[in-house]
Amino acid sequence: MGERWDREFDAVVVGAGNGGMAGATQLALSGKKVLMLEQHNILGGFSTSFVRGRFEFEASLHELCDVGTREDPGGAGVLFRDLGVDVEWAYVPEAYRLIVPEKNIDVVMPFGIAEYIDAFERYVPGSRPVVTKFIALAKEIGEALAYLAAMKGNPDKKVLLKKYPNFIKTATYSVDEVCHALKMPQAVKDILYAYWCYVGIPMSRQNFTLFAVMLYKYLLRGAAIPRYRSTGMAEAFERRFRALGGTVQLNTRVDKIIVENGRVVGVRTAGGELIKTRHVLCCAAPPKVFNGMIHPATEVPARALKSVNARSIASSGFVVWLGLDASPDELGIRDYSYFIYRDTDTERLYRDFSSLGRPSVQATVCLNRAVPDCSPAGTTILSMTILYKPEAWKNVEPQDYYRLKNEIAGYLVEDFEKATGCSIRDHIEEIDISAPPTYARYTGAWQGVIYGYEVDSWDSFLPRLMAMKDEQYIGGLRFSSGWGIRTIGYSSALQCGQTEALLTLVDMNNEGVTA
Amino acid sequence: MSDKPMKFKVKGSIRDLLRFKNLVKKRAKIIDAAPASFKEEPYINTLAARLHPELQHLVVREVIEETGTCKTFRLVPDGAGSRELAFFQAGQYLSVKLDVNGYRITRPYSISSSPSDALKGFYDLTIKRLEGGFATGFIWNTWKTGSAVTASGPLGQMYHAPLRDGRSIVALAGGSGVTPFRSMAREICYGRLDATLRLIYGCADDQEILFHDEFRELAKKYPDRFSFVMVMSCEETSVEGCEKGFITRSVIQKHSNPAVDSYFTCGPDVMYDFTGLELAALGVPVKRIRREAYGEIKKPLRFKDFPQSAVGRAFSINVRLKQGSVVVSASGDESVLVALERAKLAPPSACRSGECQYCRTLLVKGDVWVGPECDGRRAADRQTGYIHPCASFPVSDLEIVLPENGEVRKN
Ligand SMILES: Cc1cc2nc3c(=O)[nH]c(=O)nc-3n(C[C@H](O)[C@H](O)[C@H](O)COP(=O)(O)OP(=O)(O)OC[C@H]3O[C@@H](n4cnc5c(N)ncnc54)[C@H](O)[C@@H]3O)c2cc1C
Ligand code: FES
């Protein structure tokens, strides 16, 4: 590809998703000359929103974990503070409302550890001891992870074993395995597992560490969303990044990451521009990068492909957005976050992600319950989400696509009405529906996947972290997204971006020394 | 809860610790056992590209003279850049990319053929030639059988959504604004769209009525699905059974049921303004009114809140490029988008109505006026200072960052 570079940067960030924006801002803050390239004409990746008529719909975020308050920030809050990214937050009122009609479950679970345990006891008398135990484990894990972060990934093994033994003991197990050891009754699991769909694999496989820390952080600090949708967060990053001297270039797709002798030397855009850099923070999925973006392809190590092929790709999404012409009060929509499940058997619910019948899961959010003025007075924004494995959509032809979307959306509306007793159908003023191809269209997501790799115990946060050095296949190339070390989720992707940026700075320093 | 870790084991203390010790080894084993093969093309991305191609490379297969001022251009895939046409929803449009003597512009045109026709291999665009029209004059002169045409994938929001719209659609069309409704009428009559369509079609001249024969035929053949009434605003007309004048509330009331029907409007901006008021007066809630994208505002002066200070004035726009910048001139009654196009800067655009966000641009300095029906900006975009140049008019000198045009290929 010759040496005719058009421009040169200390680092190039490929894709302005959550991890990319956080990483880019961290690098710029550290004084590096950074170029952030984004194929879409807006920043944010999944962190975005769109306007239909009088409504502005949130594209993806249900709730952001671990923000906390200005006075008492959580991990994500600290990240925003340290990067100087100023986001206006709104707070989610309750943890969740879980409705499982077939099992007569309809509970509203509050944030706050004591409040959560109390509510549990009310709904399932006698549950207090086992829930308390579960949360004590979760707390220990949360604290162990904080310790790991404070030690920058080099913990004192003795301290770990002494202070956080259960973190180590549970790390290789699934949620089911740990709850079995706790002798947790089914009636407790039914309610405790509600957040399972935020990770999206059955509890027999879902890694305990990840689930426990997520639940703990939600209960401890509640959840937040940006006041102006996740666009408000994305553009706060953009403003900060530009102010730090960073260069943003939208509408620019990176075609190739150019590699020589196992190390990044530059990138090429779809427009043919050649940009010289030795460091790439990459939001594009590893399967995509190793299956066509590395140039020349002979620079792709066999183990990188094995690494991709060994793992299972998680789910894509399907969302119905509704702008309703009546207020939440008029409609009787009392809560922010609804989990409506046909069953509590997560194996069964997960299996249904692979077929296109009537969905058995929905995670529905009424935005007005966190941001009352998110839509004009007398209106409501409701969004209903389910997950799909890509294979469910494999044989869909374009001419059946729109009909199919409407059919599934119809089921979701019907199921919501049945489960909650609220009538919404006659109030739909605006509607839009996304399906796996929608995610592929707007973000280029591999198979439309929004959740990266599935988080089995062998491929959860901890093993990814511990194997990190062995699994950096190309010098200077780091992955900063939900596909990265921190696994899925908004705050995970943000923190992954920041971590990988800090590691890039270490790489740069080391190079400086050897050069 | 005490600070001492609780006593706990999952399958046995030693076993738990051993498993942890072996976690990375186990991981390495699983990875090493996997094949080192490349994956095939991801099918969801393939489906996405078929549904939403960035560009479609088409050729004109036939030019059909419709009226004195309207022609239908039948477009088919060129077989090289595009092998098939993207499927769409009746009511959507294409953004046509044009290079008019070095000026790179776009124009939106509703697809007047049906989605089923697209499966058969063609799209029809029915285009009215405007007097002094910059694009239509060019199209008239250059689009012949065999000409290459580049267009976007199908775009736009004016289509039937079964969960929102009732089964009974009433279309209010003015002039060439009838094009999306022929698409809907066909799809409904072909039995591929489960709804009924009542078309109330306003025209200024007998000679200007589009698709009259086809509408009559469809109405005769499928009376339960499609019917139409002409509303002629000219003094003299020979159209039988037509209404005279404009699409007023009494015409609407006579030919539809404002208590239940869903109204779809498409036509010139003055018609939107007019029928919007009429529907509101009939008590039709916003929920049952859909409107095609407004189109470019031609005379911003007619809006009361347009700042008088900007009328007839010339402004300059400092345009930051990837490297360096240029200054272009603009006038208070042309959109920022047109100013950029006049300067041959080839900015991206599609709807030219403030709706699709394709032209989204960062305004660094200065003020613009934004048309009331065309402000599709997101709340955060307003805060950051993003504008949609197609719907923004300069009211002071400006400084902007030119968005990359994703279509511009360097080589
Ligand atoms: C969603 C939608 C669907 C539509 N569907 C149809 C349809 O089916 N059929 C149909 O006939 N129409 C349709 N229209 C209208 C159509 O898009 C155009 O507005 C119409 O064809 C006008 O084209 P024109 O350029 O000839 O006329 P004008 O828009 O009147 O041309 C003049 C314009 O060109 C600008 N201009 C002049 N010189 C230059 C230059 N050197 N460089 C750049 N700009 C210059 C002027 O400022 C002015 O804005 C639709 C519009 C919308 C929004
Ligand atoms: S071109 Fe659609 S918003 Fe400007």
CSV table of N, CA and C in Angstrom, one decimal, chain A residues 22-144:
chain,number,residue,atom,x,y,z
A,22,ALA,N,-15.5,7.1,24.6
A,22,ALA,CA,-14.8,7.2,25.9
A,22,ALA,C,-13.3,7.1,25.7
A,23,GLY,N,-12.9,6.1,24.8
A,23,GLY,CA,-11.4,5.9,24.6
A,23,GLY,C,-10.8,7.2,23.9
A,24,ALA,N,-11.5,7.7,22.9
A,24,ALA,CA,-11.0,8.9,22.2
A,24,ALA,C,-10.8,10.0,23.2
A,25,THR,N,-11.8,10.2,24.0
A,25,THR,CA,-11.8,11.4,25.0
A,25,THR,C,-10.6,11.2,25.9
A,26,GLN,N,-10.4,10.0,26.4
A,26,GLN,CA,-9.3,9.7,27.3
A,26,GLN,C,-8.0,10.0,26.6
A,27,LEU,N,-7.8,9.6,25.4
A,27,LEU,CA,-6.5,9.8,24.7
A,27,LEU,C,-6.3,11.3,24.4
A,28,ALA,N,-7.4,12.0,24.1
A,28,ALA,CA,-7.2,13.4,23.8
A,28,ALA,C,-6.9,14.1,25.1
A,29,LEU,N,-7.5,13.7,26.2
A,29,LEU,CA,-7.3,14.3,27.5
A,29,LEU,C,-5.8,14.1,27.9
A,30,SER,N,-5.2,13.0,27.4
A,30,SER,CA,-3.8,12.7,27.7
A,30,SER,C,-2.9,13.4,26.7
A,31,GLY,N,-3.4,14.3,25.9
A,31,GLY,CA,-2.6,15.1,25.1
A,31,GLY,C,-2.2,14.5,23.7
A,32,LYS,N,-2.9,13.4,23.4
A,32,LYS,CA,-2.6,12.7,22.1
A,32,LYS,C,-3.4,13.4,21.0
A,33,LYS,N,-2.8,13.3,19.8
A,33,LYS,CA,-3.5,13.7,18.6
A,33,LYS,C,-4.4,12.6,18.1
A,34,VAL,N,-5.7,12.8,18.2
A,34,VAL,CA,-6.6,11.6,17.9
A,34,VAL,C,-7.6,12.0,16.8
A,35,LEU,N,-7.8,11.0,16.0
A,35,LEU,CA,-8.8,11.1,14.9
A,35,LEU,C,-9.9,10.0,15.2
A,36,MET,N,-11.1,10.5,15.3
A,36,MET,CA,-12.3,9.5,15.5
A,36,MET,C,-13.1,9.5,14.2
A,37,LEU,N,-13.1,8.3,13.6
A,37,LEU,CA,-13.8,8.1,12.4
A,37,LEU,C,-15.1,7.3,12.6
A,38,GLU,N,-16.2,7.8,12.0
A,38,GLU,CA,-17.5,7.2,12.2
A,38,GLU,C,-18.2,7.1,10.9
A,39,GLN,N,-18.7,5.9,10.5
A,39,GLN,CA,-19.3,5.8,9.2
A,39,GLN,C,-20.7,6.5,9.1
A,40,HIS,N,-21.4,6.5,10.2
A,40,HIS,CA,-22.7,7.2,10.2
A,40,HIS,C,-22.5,8.7,10.2
A,41,ASN,N,-23.6,9.4,10.0
A,41,ASN,CA,-23.4,10.9,10.0
A,41,ASN,C,-23.7,11.5,11.4
A,42,ILE,N,-23.8,10.6,12.4
A,42,ILE,CA,-23.9,11.0,13.8
A,42,ILE,C,-23.0,10.2,14.7
A,43,LEU,N,-22.6,10.7,15.8
A,43,LEU,CA,-21.8,10.0,16.7
A,43,LEU,C,-22.7,9.1,17.6
A,44,GLY,N,-22.1,8.1,18.3
A,44,GLY,CA,-22.8,7.5,19.3
A,44,GLY,C,-23.0,6.0,19.1
A,45,GLY,N,-23.0,5.6,17.9
A,45,GLY,CA,-23.4,4.1,17.7
A,45,GLY,C,-24.8,3.9,18.1
A,46,PHE,N,-24.9,2.9,19.0
A,46,PHE,CA,-26.3,2.6,19.5
A,46,PHE,C,-26.8,3.8,20.5
A,47,SER,N,-25.9,4.6,20.9
A,47,SER,CA,-26.2,5.7,21.8
A,47,SER,C,-26.8,6.8,20.9
A,48,THR,N,-28.0,6.7,20.6
A,48,THR,CA,-28.6,7.7,19.7
A,48,THR,C,-30.1,7.8,19.9
A,49,SER,N,-30.7,8.7,19.1
A,49,SER,CA,-32.1,8.9,19.2
A,49,SER,C,-32.6,9.3,17.9
A,50,PHE,N,-33.9,9.3,17.7
A,50,PHE,CA,-34.4,9.8,16.4
A,50,PHE,C,-35.8,10.4,16.6
A,51,VAL,N,-36.1,11.3,15.6
A,51,VAL,CA,-37.4,12.1,15.8
A,51,VAL,C,-38.4,11.5,14.8
A,52,ARG,N,-39.6,11.3,15.4
A,52,ARG,CA,-40.8,11.0,14.5
A,52,ARG,C,-41.9,11.9,15.0
A,53,GLY,N,-42.4,12.7,14.1
A,53,GLY,CA,-43.5,13.7,14.5
A,53,GLY,C,-43.1,14.5,15.7
A,54,ARG,N,-43.9,14.4,16.7
A,54,ARG,CA,-43.7,15.2,17.9
A,54,ARG,C,-42.8,14.5,18.9
A,55,PHE,N,-42.3,13.3,18.6
A,55,PHE,CA,-41.5,12.5,19.6
A,55,PHE,C,-40.1,12.4,19.2
A,56,GLU,N,-39.2,12.3,20.2
A,56,GLU,CA,-37.8,11.9,20.0
A,56,GLU,C,-37.6,10.6,20.8
A,57,PHE,N,-37.4,9.6,20.1
A,57,PHE,CA,-37.3,8.2,20.7
A,57,PHE,C,-35.8,7.9,21.0
A,58,GLU,N,-35.6,7.3,22.2
A,58,GLU,CA,-34.3,6.8,22.6
A,58,GLU,C,-34.1,5.5,21.8
A,59,ALA,N,-32.9,5.4,21.2
A,59,ALA,CA,-32.7,4.2,20.3
A,59,ALA,C,-32.4,2.9,21.1
A,60,SER,N,-31.7,3.0,22.2
A,60,SER,CA,-31.3,1.7,22.8
A,60,SER,C,-31.2,1.7,24.3
A,61,LEU,N,-30.9,2.8,25.0
A,61,LEU,CA,-30.6,2.7,26.4
A,61,LEU,C,-31.9,2.5,27.2
A,62,HIS,N,-31.9,1.5,28.1
A,62,HIS,CA,-33.0,1.4,29.1
A,62,HIS,C,-32.6,2.1,30.4
A,63,GLU,N,-31.4,1.7,30.9
A,63,GLU,CA,-30.9,2.4,32.1
A,63,GLU,C,-29.4,2.2,32.1
A,64,LEU,N,-28.7,3.2,32.7
A,64,LEU,CA,-27.3,3.1,32.8
A,64,LEU,C,-26.9,2.8,34.2
A,65,CYS,N,-26.1,1.7,34.4
A,65,CYS,CA,-25.7,1.2,35.7
A,65,CYS,C,-24.6,2.0,36.2
A,66,ASP,N,-24.6,2.2,37.5
A,66,ASP,CA,-23.4,2.7,38.2
A,66,ASP,C,-23.0,4.1,37.9
A,67,VAL,N,-24.0,5.0,37.7
A,67,VAL,CA,-23.7,6.4,37.5
A,67,VAL,C,-23.6,7.1,38.9
A,68,GLY,N,-24.6,6.8,39.7
A,68,GLY,CA,-24.6,7.5,41.0
A,68,GLY,C,-24.9,9.0,40.9
A,69,THR,N,-24.6,9.7,42.0
A,69,THR,CA,-24.8,11.1,42.0
A,69,THR,C,-23.5,11.8,41.9
A,70,ARG,N,-23.5,13.2,41.7
A,70,ARG,CA,-22.3,14.0,41.7
A,70,ARG,C,-21.5,13.8,43.0
A,71,GLU,N,-22.2,13.7,44.1
A,71,GLU,CA,-21.5,13.6,45.4
A,71,GLU,C,-21.0,12.2,45.6
A,72,ASP,N,-21.7,11.2,45.1
A,72,ASP,CA,-21.3,9.8,45.4
A,72,ASP,C,-21.4,9.1,44.0
A,73,PRO,N,-20.4,9.3,43.2
A,73,PRO,CA,-20.5,8.7,41.9
A,73,PRO,C,-20.1,7.2,41.9
A,74,GLY,N,-20.8,6.4,41.0
A,74,GLY,CA,-20.3,5.0,40.9
A,74,GLY,C,-19.2,5.0,39.8
A,75,GLY,N,-18.9,3.8,39.4
A,75,GLY,CA,-17.8,3.6,38.4
A,75,GLY,C,-18.0,4.5,37.1
A,76,ALA,N,-19.3,4.4,36.6
A,76,ALA,CA,-19.5,5.2,35.4
A,76,ALA,C,-19.5,6.7,35.7
A,77,GLY,N,-20.0,7.0,36.8
A,77,GLY,CA,-20.0,8.4,37.2
A,77,GLY,C,-18.6,9.0,37.3
A,78,VAL,N,-17.7,8.2,37.9
A,78,VAL,CA,-16.3,8.6,38.0
A,78,VAL,C,-15.7,8.7,36.6
A,79,LEU,N,-16.1,7.9,35.7
A,79,LEU,CA,-15.5,8.0,34.3
A,79,LEU,C,-15.9,9.3,33.7
A,80,PHE,N,-17.2,9.6,33.8
A,80,PHE,CA,-17.7,10.9,33.2
A,80,PHE,C,-16.9,12.1,33.9
A,81,ARG,N,-16.8,12.0,35.2
A,81,ARG,CA,-16.2,13.1,36.0
A,81,ARG,C,-14.7,13.2,35.5
A,82,ASP,N,-14.0,12.1,35.5
A,82,ASP,CA,-12.6,12.1,35.2
A,82,ASP,C,-12.3,12.6,33.7
A,83,LEU,N,-13.2,12.2,32.8
A,83,LEU,CA,-13.0,12.6,31.4
A,83,LEU,C,-13.5,14.1,31.2
A,84,GLY,N,-14.2,14.6,32.2
A,84,GLY,CA,-14.7,16.0,32.1
A,84,GLY,C,-15.9,16.0,31.1
A,85,VAL,N,-16.7,14.9,31.0
A,85,VAL,CA,-17.8,14.9,30.1
A,85,VAL,C,-19.1,15.2,31.0
A,86,ASP,N,-19.7,16.3,30.6
A,86,ASP,CA,-20.8,16.8,31.4
A,86,ASP,C,-22.2,16.4,30.9
A,87,VAL,N,-22.8,15.4,31.5
A,87,VAL,CA,-24.1,14.9,31.0
A,87,VAL,C,-25.1,15.2,32.0
A,88,GLU,N,-26.3,15.7,31.5
A,88,GLU,CA,-27.4,15.9,32.5
A,88,GLU,C,-28.2,14.6,32.6
A,89,TRP,N,-28.3,14.2,33.9
A,89,TRP,CA,-28.9,12.9,34.1
A,89,TRP,C,-30.3,13.0,34.7
A,90,ALA,N,-31.1,12.0,34.4
A,90,ALA,CA,-32.4,11.8,35.0
A,90,ALA,C,-32.3,10.4,35.7
A,91,TYR,N,-33.1,10.2,36.7
A,91,TYR,CA,-33.0,9.0,37.5
A,91,TYR,C,-34.2,8.1,37.3
A,92,VAL,N,-33.9,6.8,37.2
A,92,VAL,CA,-35.0,5.8,37.0
A,92,VAL,C,-35.7,5.6,38.4
A,93,PRO,N,-37.0,5.6,38.4
A,93,PRO,CA,-37.7,5.6,39.7
A,93,PRO,C,-37.6,4.2,40.5
A,94,GLU,N,-37.7,3.1,39.7
A,94,GLU,CA,-37.7,1.8,40.4
A,94,GLU,C,-36.8,0.8,39.7
A,95,ALA,N,-36.5,-0.3,40.4
A,95,ALA,CA,-35.6,-1.2,39.8
A,95,ALA,C,-36.3,-1.9,38.6
A,96,TYR,N,-37.5,-2.5,38.9
A,96,TYR,CA,-38.2,-3.1,37.8
A,96,TYR,C,-39.6,-3.5,38.3
A,97,ARG,N,-40.5,-3.6,37.3
A,97,ARG,CA,-41.8,-4.3,37.5
A,97,ARG,C,-41.7,-5.5,36.7
A,98,LEU,N,-41.9,-6.6,37.4
A,98,LEU,CA,-41.9,-7.9,36.7
A,98,LEU,C,-43.3,-8.5,36.7
A,99,ILE,N,-43.7,-8.8,35.4
A,99,ILE,CA,-45.0,-9.5,35.3
A,99,ILE,C,-44.8,-10.8,34.5
A,100,VAL,N,-45.3,-11.9,35.2
A,100,VAL,CA,-45.3,-13.2,34.5
A,100,VAL,C,-46.7,-13.7,34.7
A,101,PRO,N,-47.6,-13.4,33.7
A,101,PRO,CA,-49.0,-13.7,33.9
A,101,PRO,C,-49.2,-15.2,34.2
A,102,GLU,N,-48.5,-16.1,33.5
A,102,GLU,CA,-48.7,-17.5,33.7
A,102,GLU,C,-48.4,-18.0,35.1
A,103,LYS,N,-47.6,-17.2,35.8
A,103,LYS,CA,-47.3,-17.6,37.2
A,103,LYS,C,-47.8,-16.7,38.2
A,104,ASN,N,-48.8,-15.8,37.7
A,104,ASN,CA,-49.4,-14.8,38.6
A,104,ASN,C,-48.4,-14.0,39.3
A,105,ILE,N,-47.3,-13.6,38.7
A,105,ILE,CA,-46.3,-12.8,39.3
A,105,ILE,C,-46.6,-11.3,38.8
A,106,ASP,N,-46.7,-10.4,39.6
A,106,ASP,CA,-46.7,-9.0,39.3
A,106,ASP,C,-46.1,-8.2,40.4
A,107,VAL,N,-44.9,-7.9,40.3
A,107,VAL,CA,-44.2,-7.2,41.5
A,107,VAL,C,-43.5,-6.0,41.0
A,108,VAL,N,-43.4,-5.0,41.9
A,108,VAL,CA,-42.6,-3.8,41.6
A,108,VAL,C,-41.4,-3.8,42.6
A,109,MET,N,-40.2,-4.0,42.1
A,109,MET,CA,-39.0,-4.1,42.9
A,109,MET,C,-38.3,-2.7,43.0
A,110,PRO,N,-38.0,-2.2,44.2
A,110,PRO,CA,-37.4,-0.9,44.3
A,110,PRO,C,-35.9,-1.0,44.3
A,111,PHE,N,-35.3,0.1,44.0
A,111,PHE,CA,-33.8,0.2,44.2
A,111,PHE,C,-33.5,0.3,45.7
A,112,GLY,N,-32.3,0.2,46.1
A,112,GLY,CA,-31.9,0.3,47.5
A,112,GLY,C,-31.8,-1.2,48.0
A,113,ILE,N,-30.7,-1.5,48.7
A,113,ILE,CA,-30.5,-2.9,49.1
A,113,ILE,C,-31.6,-3.3,50.1
A,114,ALA,N,-31.7,-2.5,51.2
A,114,ALA,CA,-32.6,-2.9,52.2
A,114,ALA,C,-34.1,-2.9,51.7
A,115,GLU,N,-34.4,-1.9,50.8
A,115,GLU,CA,-35.7,-1.8,50.3
A,115,GLU,C,-36.0,-3.0,49.4
A,116,TYR,N,-35.0,-3.4,48.7
A,116,TYR,CA,-35.2,-4.6,47.8
A,116,TYR,C,-35.5,-5.8,48.6
A,117,ILE,N,-34.7,-6.0,49.6
A,117,ILE,CA,-34.9,-7.2,50.4
A,117,ILE,C,-36.2,-7.2,51.1
A,118,ASP,N,-36.6,-6.0,51.6
A,118,ASP,CA,-37.9,-5.9,52.3
A,118,ASP,C,-39.1,-6.2,51.3
A,119,ALA,N,-39.0,-5.7,50.1
A,119,ALA,CA,-40.0,-5.9,49.1
A,119,ALA,C,-40.1,-7.4,48.8
A,120,PHE,N,-38.9,-8.0,48.7
A,120,PHE,CA,-38.9,-9.5,48.5
A,120,PHE,C,-39.6,-10.2,49.5
A,121,GLU,N,-39.3,-9.9,50.8
A,121,GLU,CA,-40.0,-10.6,51.9
A,121,GLU,C,-41.5,-10.4,51.8
A,122,ARG,N,-41.9,-9.2,51.4
A,122,ARG,CA,-43.4,-9.0,51.3
A,122,ARG,C,-44.0,-9.9,50.2
A,123,TYR,N,-43.3,-10.0,49.0
A,123,TYR,CA,-43.8,-10.8,47.9
A,123,TYR,C,-43.6,-12.3,48.2
A,124,VAL,N,-42.5,-12.7,48.7
A,124,VAL,CA,-42.2,-14.1,49.0
A,124,VAL,C,-41.8,-14.2,50.5
A,125,PRO,N,-42.8,-14.4,51.3
A,125,PRO,CA,-42.4,-14.5,52.7
A,125,PRO,C,-41.4,-15.6,53.0
A,126,GLY,N,-40.4,-15.3,53.8
A,126,GLY,CA,-39.4,-16.2,54.2
A,126,GLY,C,-38.2,-16.1,53.3
A,127,SER,N,-38.2,-15.2,52.3
A,127,SER,CA,-37.1,-15.1,51.3
A,127,SER,C,-35.9,-14.3,51.9
A,128,ARG,N,-36.2,-13.6,53.0
A,128,ARG,CA,-35.1,-12.6,53.4
A,128,ARG,C,-33.7,-13.3,53.6
A,129,PRO,N,-33.6,-14.4,54.3
A,129,PRO,CA,-32.2,-14.9,54.5
A,129,PRO,C,-31.5,-15.2,53.1
A,130,VAL,N,-32.1,-15.9,52.2
A,130,VAL,CA,-31.4,-16.3,51.0
A,130,VAL,C,-31.1,-15.1,50.1
A,131,VAL,N,-32.1,-14.1,50.1
A,131,VAL,CA,-31.8,-12.9,49.3
A,131,VAL,C,-30.7,-12.1,49.9
A,132,THR,N,-30.7,-12.0,51.2
A,132,THR,CA,-29.6,-11.3,51.9
A,132,THR,C,-28.3,-11.9,51.6
A,133,LYS,N,-28.2,-13.3,51.6
A,133,LYS,CA,-27.0,-14.0,51.3
A,133,LYS,C,-26.5,-13.7,49.9
A,134,PHE,N,-27.5,-13.8,49.0
A,134,PHE,CA,-27.1,-13.5,47.6
A,134,PHE,C,-26.5,-12.1,47.4
A,135,ILE,N,-27.1,-11.2,48.1
A,135,ILE,CA,-26.7,-9.8,47.9
A,135,ILE,C,-25.3,-9.6,48.6
A,136,ALA,N,-25.1,-10.3,49.7
A,136,ALA,CA,-23.8,-10.3,50.4
A,136,ALA,C,-22.7,-10.8,49.4
A,137,LEU,N,-23.0,-11.8,48.7
A,137,LEU,CA,-22.0,-12.3,47.7
A,137,LEU,C,-21.8,-11.3,46.6
A,138,ALA,N,-22.9,-10.7,46.2
A,138,ALA,CA,-22.8,-9.7,45.1
A,138,ALA,C,-22.0,-8.5,45.5
A,139,LYS,N,-22.2,-8.2,46.8
A,139,LYS,CA,-21.5,-7.0,47.3
A,139,LYS,C,-20.0,-7.3,47.3
A,140,GLU,N,-19.6,-8.5,47.8
A,140,GLU,CA,-18.2,-8.9,47.8
A,140,GLU,C,-17.6,-8.8,46.4
A,141,ILE,N,-18.4,-9.3,45.5
A,141,ILE,CA,-17.9,-9.3,44.1
A,141,ILE,C,-17.7,-7.8,43.6
A,142,GLY,N,-18.7,-7.0,43.9
A,142,GLY,CA,-18.6,-5.6,43.5
A,142,GLY,C,-17.3,-5.0,44.1
A,143,GLU,N,-17.1,-5.3,45.3
A,143,GLU,CA,-15.9,-4.7,46.0
A,143,GLU,C,-14.6,-5.3,45.5
A,144,ALA,N,-14.6,-6.6,45.2
A,144,ALA,CA,-13.4,-7.2,44.6
A,144,ALA,C,-13.1,-6.6,43.2
